């Protein structure tokens, strides 16, 4: 096998809590991670020439060491003895800098794909250990499904599948700096923390509405005050039938969970007509961990 095609799937956070700021500057989190059916297409091809060559459909994306794809390929090349190099063709569909782990899932796909192409023999757990060197979300993107993430996001525990439902995503035309969000996050006695354990219990019992009701993201306390459009999108989705709506990650993408696709499609039209978002997607919960 000299070539492999893969789908690099996006994620949302069904719940995101920040427990504390550590002495090393990192924040400890408790998050419910969920894969969705929105993906980038990645094709990996072995080359006789050593090195890493990246092509993409977006001209402004870096194709050097500033791309997580490059970092993932380089990490495996430095870790293992390989004959030849790798060529990567990336068809980017996941919005960039959107809180959907687009870069991390691309890196995870490259780790998985190169492991297959070059017969490296790494188990998923080993790939996850390597992946955390690239980014905290990479191990989860290798794992997929519904999971509890703790630590800085690298400590993962698989959960029963989140009940299937429609997911509406809306990314406003703003950029949100993750660094800014965490630097301005205030954790004190007034902080409203989402009930992560309550959400886990609802997911385990297969109670979709209850699980959606527990949705919460402590980072919204920073982003909504600076970017009111995030709150506007949440309200618009709720007014149009969402069981709940929330910002994913550090933003700015807002997602709503809907019991049925028909209601989600109607909400899609309302969000499009509002002109509050530049990119809108209708997708669904993904629970199959296999590629």
Short mmCIF file of C-alpha atoms in Angstrom, two decimals:
data_model
loop_
_atom_site.label_atom_id
_atom_site.label_comp_id
_atom_site.label_asym_id
_atom_site.label_seq_id
_atom_site.Cartn_x
_atom_site.Cartn_y
_atom_site.Cartn_z
CA UNK A 1 0.00 0.00 0.00
CA UNK A 2 1.51 3.29 -1.14
CA UNK A 3 -1.50 5.55 -0.62
CA UNK A 4 -4.26 5.98 1.95
CA UNK A 5 -7.30 8.30 2.15
CA UNK A 6 -8.69 9.33 5.52
CA UNK A 7 -11.44 11.47 7.01
CA UNK A 8 -10.18 13.75 9.78
CA UNK A 9 -13.29 14.43 11.88
CA UNK A 10 -14.04 17.57 13.89
CA UNK A 11 -15.04 17.65 17.55
CA UNK A 12 -17.30 19.71 19.76
CA UNK A 13 -17.26 20.09 23.54
CA UNK A 14 -20.57 19.03 25.07
CA UNK A 15 -19.28 20.40 28.37
CA UNK A 16 -16.15 22.38 29.22
CA UNK A 17 -15.05 23.23 32.73
CA UNK A 18 -11.75 24.73 33.89
CA UNK A 19 -10.83 23.42 37.33
CA UNK A 20 -7.76 25.50 38.13
CA UNK A 21 -4.67 27.20 36.78
CA UNK A 22 -1.53 25.19 37.43
CA UNK A 23 1.83 26.54 38.55
CA UNK A 24 3.29 25.86 35.09
CA UNK A 25 0.70 28.20 33.54
CA UNK A 26 -1.50 25.48 32.03
CA UNK A 27 -5.14 25.14 33.00
CA UNK A 28 -6.63 21.88 34.25
CA UNK A 29 -9.90 21.07 32.52
CA UNK A 30 -12.80 18.61 32.63
CA UNK A 31 -14.45 18.32 29.24
CA UNK A 32 -16.89 16.06 27.46
CA UNK A 33 -15.50 15.64 23.95
CA UNK A 34 -17.67 14.52 21.04
CA UNK A 35 -16.79 13.68 17.44
CA UNK A 36 -19.11 14.98 14.70
CA UNK A 37 -19.63 14.16 11.01
CA UNK A 38 -17.75 17.21 9.71
CA UNK A 39 -14.35 16.34 8.32
CA UNK A 40 -11.25 17.24 6.32
CA UNK A 41 -10.18 14.81 3.60
CA UNK A 42 -6.54 13.73 3.80
CA UNK A 43 -4.63 11.64 1.27
CA UNK A 44 -1.18 10.32 2.18
CA UNK A 45 1.22 8.99 -0.45
CA UNK A 46 4.63 7.40 0.05
CA UNK A 47 7.44 9.09 -1.91
CA UNK A 48 10.88 7.82 -2.85
CA UNK A 49 12.37 11.20 -1.99
CA UNK A 50 12.79 11.85 1.75
CA UNK A 51 10.97 14.75 3.35
CA UNK A 52 7.43 16.05 3.81
CA UNK A 53 5.41 17.69 1.03
CA UNK A 54 2.00 19.22 1.81
CA UNK A 55 -0.61 20.44 -0.66
CA UNK A 56 -3.90 22.02 0.37
CA UNK A 57 -6.96 23.64 -1.18
CA UNK A 58 -6.43 26.80 0.92
CA UNK A 59 -3.59 29.05 -0.24
CA UNK A 60 -3.17 30.80 3.11
CA UNK A 61 -2.51 27.62 5.11
CA UNK A 62 1.18 27.03 5.95
CA UNK A 63 2.74 23.90 4.47
CA UNK A 64 5.92 23.93 6.58
CA UNK A 65 6.70 23.23 10.23
CA UNK A 66 3.98 25.71 11.24
CA UNK A 67 1.36 23.17 10.15
CA UNK A 68 0.41 20.43 12.63
CA UNK A 69 0.34 17.95 9.74
CA UNK A 70 4.02 18.63 9.15
CA UNK A 71 4.78 18.30 12.87
CA UNK A 72 3.00 14.94 13.02
CA UNK A 73 4.84 13.55 10.00
CA UNK A 74 8.18 14.86 11.25
CA UNK A 75 7.59 13.34 14.69
CA UNK A 76 7.11 9.87 13.19
CA UNK A 77 10.07 10.30 10.84
CA UNK A 78 12.29 11.29 13.76
CA UNK A 79 10.96 8.44 15.91
CA UNK A 80 11.24 5.66 13.35
CA UNK A 81 13.55 4.50 10.59
CA UNK A 82 11.68 5.19 7.35
CA UNK A 83 12.62 4.72 3.73
CA UNK A 84 11.45 7.66 1.61
CA UNK A 85 9.14 10.50 2.50
CA UNK A 86 5.47 11.41 2.60
CA UNK A 87 3.23 13.60 0.44
CA UNK A 88 0.04 14.95 2.02
CA UNK A 89 -2.96 16.33 0.15
CA UNK A 90 -5.34 18.15 2.48
CA UNK A 91 -8.84 19.17 1.43
CA UNK A 92 -9.82 21.50 4.25
CA UNK A 93 -13.52 21.67 5.18
CA UNK A 94 -13.46 22.19 8.94
CA UNK A 95 -13.39 25.94 9.74
CA UNK A 96 -9.99 27.18 10.87
CA UNK A 97 -9.39 28.52 14.41
CA UNK A 98 -12.97 27.63 15.26
CA UNK A 99 -12.82 25.56 18.45
CA UNK A 100 -13.42 22.36 16.46
CA UNK A 101 -9.91 20.81 16.65
CA UNK A 102 -9.39 21.10 12.88
CA UNK A 103 -5.60 21.18 13.07
CA UNK A 104 -5.41 18.51 15.76
CA UNK A 105 -7.62 16.06 13.86
CA UNK A 106 -5.49 16.52 10.73
CA UNK A 107 -2.38 15.72 12.76
CA UNK A 108 -4.10 12.66 14.25
CA UNK A 109 -5.04 11.41 10.78
CA UNK A 110 -1.43 11.74 9.63
CA UNK A 111 -0.16 9.77 12.64
CA UNK A 112 -2.72 7.04 12.00
CA UNK A 113 -2.16 6.99 8.23
CA UNK A 114 1.63 6.91 8.34
CA UNK A 115 1.48 4.14 10.94
CA UNK A 116 -0.54 2.11 8.42
CA UNK A 117 1.45 3.04 5.30
CA UNK A 118 4.88 2.39 6.79
CA UNK A 119 3.79 -0.64 8.88
CA UNK A 120 5.17 0.95 12.04
CA UNK A 121 3.12 -1.31 14.28
CA UNK A 122 2.15 1.29 16.88
CA UNK A 123 -1.01 0.58 18.88
CA UNK A 124 -3.48 3.46 19.25
CA UNK A 125 -2.30 4.09 22.84
CA UNK A 126 1.27 4.66 21.64
CA UNK A 127 0.07 6.99 18.87
CA UNK A 128 -1.87 8.94 21.50
CA UNK A 129 1.28 9.24 23.64
CA UNK A 130 3.13 10.63 20.62
CA UNK A 131 0.22 12.87 19.69
CA UNK A 132 0.21 14.82 22.93
CA UNK A 133 3.65 16.17 21.94
CA UNK A 134 1.91 17.93 19.04
CA UNK A 135 -1.14 19.22 20.89
CA UNK A 136 -3.47 18.41 23.78
CA UNK A 137 -6.43 17.57 21.48
CA UNK A 138 -4.49 15.17 19.23
CA UNK A 139 -4.83 12.09 21.50
CA UNK A 140 -8.61 12.56 21.60
CA UNK A 141 -8.78 12.96 17.81
CA UNK A 142 -7.09 9.55 17.56
CA UNK A 143 -9.54 8.09 20.07
CA UNK A 144 -12.79 9.66 18.78
CA UNK A 145 -16.32 9.13 20.03
CA UNK A 146 -17.61 10.41 23.38
CA UNK A 147 -14.96 10.90 26.06
CA UNK A 148 -14.10 12.67 29.30
CA UNK A 149 -10.91 14.71 28.98
CA UNK A 150 -9.01 15.86 32.08
CA UNK A 151 -5.60 17.28 32.91
CA UNK A 152 -4.76 19.67 30.08
CA UNK A 153 -7.00 17.56 27.86
CA UNK A 154 -4.65 14.60 27.45
CA UNK A 155 -6.13 12.32 30.15
CA UNK A 156 -8.95 10.53 28.37
CA UNK A 157 -11.68 8.16 29.49
CA UNK A 158 -14.03 6.61 26.96
CA UNK A 159 -17.74 7.12 27.65
CA UNK A 160 -20.84 5.38 26.28
CA UNK A 161 -21.96 6.96 22.99
CA UNK A 162 -23.85 10.23 23.09
CA UNK A 163 -27.36 9.59 21.67
CA UNK A 164 -27.58 10.46 17.98
CA UNK A 165 -28.92 13.90 17.10
CA UNK A 166 -28.56 16.66 14.52
CA UNK A 167 -25.86 19.29 15.09
CA UNK A 168 -26.01 22.82 13.67
CA UNK A 169 -22.70 24.71 13.60
CA UNK A 170 -22.33 28.45 13.05
CA UNK A 171 -18.97 30.25 12.96
CA UNK A 172 -19.19 34.05 13.05
CA UNK A 173 -16.68 36.09 11.07
CA UNK A 174 -14.41 36.79 14.03
CA UNK A 175 -11.20 35.30 15.33
CA UNK A 176 -10.82 34.33 18.97
CA UNK A 177 -7.40 33.86 20.53
CA UNK A 178 -7.30 30.82 22.82
CA UNK A 179 -4.41 32.46 24.66
CA UNK A 180 -6.49 35.61 25.25
CA UNK A 181 -9.46 33.58 26.53
CA UNK A 182 -7.45 31.63 29.09
CA UNK A 183 -5.43 34.67 30.19
CA UNK A 184 -8.65 36.56 30.92
CA UNK A 185 -10.54 33.70 32.55
CA UNK A 186 -11.31 34.48 36.21
CA UNK A 187 -11.89 31.48 38.45
CA UNK A 188 -13.43 32.49 41.78
CA UNK A 189 -16.45 31.81 43.98
CA UNK A 190 -18.70 33.52 41.40
CA UNK A 191 -17.66 31.25 38.52
CA UNK A 192 -20.54 29.13 37.21
CA UNK A 193 -19.17 25.66 36.52
CA UNK A 194 -21.03 23.19 34.29
CA UNK A 195 -22.12 19.92 35.91
CA UNK A 196 -19.83 17.54 34.04
CA UNK A 197 -20.68 14.57 36.25
CA UNK A 198 -24.40 15.18 35.73
CA UNK A 199 -23.86 15.20 31.99
CA UNK A 200 -21.87 11.97 32.12
CA UNK A 201 -24.72 10.34 34.04
CA UNK A 202 -27.28 11.47 31.45
CA UNK A 203 -25.13 10.18 28.59
CA UNK A 204 -24.68 6.81 30.33
CA UNK A 205 -28.47 6.54 30.65
CA UNK A 206 -29.01 7.52 27.01
CA UNK A 207 -31.07 10.58 27.98
CA UNK A 208 -30.47 13.00 25.09
CA UNK A 209 -32.52 15.98 26.34
CA UNK A 210 -31.05 15.70 29.82
CA UNK A 211 -27.50 15.47 28.46
CA UNK A 212 -28.14 18.56 26.33
CA UNK A 213 -29.54 20.36 29.35
CA UNK A 214 -26.25 19.95 31.17
CA UNK A 215 -24.27 21.64 28.38
CA UNK A 216 -22.05 24.48 29.60
CA UNK A 217 -18.74 26.14 28.76
CA UNK A 218 -16.96 28.16 31.43
CA UNK A 219 -14.93 29.97 28.74
CA UNK A 220 -18.07 31.73 27.51
CA UNK A 221 -17.69 34.09 30.48
CA UNK A 222 -14.74 35.61 28.61
CA UNK A 223 -15.79 35.37 24.98
CA UNK A 224 -19.42 36.51 25.16
CA UNK A 225 -18.55 39.77 26.93
CA UNK A 226 -16.07 40.54 24.14
CA UNK A 227 -18.02 39.03 21.23
CA UNK A 228 -21.81 39.39 21.80
CA UNK A 229 -22.50 37.66 18.47
CA UNK A 230 -21.78 34.34 20.22
CA UNK A 231 -24.68 34.95 22.61
CA UNK A 232 -26.89 36.08 19.72
CA UNK A 233 -26.24 32.83 17.83
CA UNK A 234 -26.96 30.74 20.92
CA UNK A 235 -30.28 32.51 21.46
CA UNK A 236 -31.24 32.21 17.79
CA UNK A 237 -30.67 28.46 17.81
CA UNK A 238 -32.63 28.04 21.04
CA UNK A 239 -35.51 30.10 19.65
CA UNK A 240 -35.59 27.80 16.63
CA UNK A 241 -35.84 24.46 18.36
CA UNK A 242 -32.39 23.59 19.69
CA UNK A 243 -32.44 21.50 22.87
CA UNK A 244 -29.45 23.62 23.89
CA UNK A 245 -26.72 25.70 22.25
CA UNK A 246 -23.15 26.43 23.31
CA UNK A 247 -19.78 27.68 22.15
CA UNK A 248 -17.30 24.91 21.32
CA UNK A 249 -13.84 25.09 22.86
CA UNK A 250 -12.52 28.63 23.12
CA UNK A 251 -14.75 29.62 20.20
CA UNK A 252 -15.99 31.27 18.23
CA UNK A 253 -18.11 28.46 16.72
CA UNK A 254 -21.55 27.99 18.28
CA UNK A 255 -23.38 24.67 17.97
CA UNK A 256 -26.92 23.62 18.72
CA UNK A 257 -28.23 20.09 19.31
CA UNK A 258 -31.57 19.18 17.69
CA UNK A 259 -33.74 16.12 18.17
CA UNK A 260 -34.55 15.85 14.47
CA UNK A 261 -33.01 16.97 11.19
CA UNK A 262 -36.16 18.76 9.99
CA UNK A 263 -36.06 21.21 12.91
CA UNK A 264 -32.30 21.64 12.44
CA UNK A 265 -32.79 22.44 8.74
CA UNK A 266 -35.35 25.12 9.58
CA UNK A 267 -32.94 26.58 12.15
CA UNK A 268 -30.16 26.50 9.53
CA UNK A 269 -32.26 28.79 7.30
CA UNK A 270 -32.93 31.21 10.15
CA UNK A 271 -29.24 31.41 11.06
CA UNK A 272 -28.31 31.95 7.40
CA UNK A 273 -30.88 34.75 7.04
CA UNK A 274 -29.61 36.45 10.21
CA UNK A 275 -26.14 37.00 8.67
CA UNK A 276 -24.63 36.46 12.13
CA UNK A 277 -22.37 33.66 10.87
CA UNK A 278 -19.97 33.38 7.93
CA UNK A 279 -19.86 29.57 7.91
CA UNK A 280 -22.83 27.31 8.71
CA UNK A 281 -22.91 23.50 8.69
CA UNK A 282 -25.58 20.91 9.40
CA UNK A 283 -24.12 17.62 10.57
CA UNK A 284 -24.64 14.97 13.26
CA UNK A 285 -23.12 13.16 16.23
CA UNK A 286 -20.51 10.55 15.27
CA UNK A 287 -19.99 7.51 17.47
CA UNK A 288 -18.09 4.95 15.36
CA UNK A 289 -14.47 5.07 16.50
CA UNK A 290 -13.15 3.11 13.51
CA UNK A 291 -11.69 4.97 10.53
#
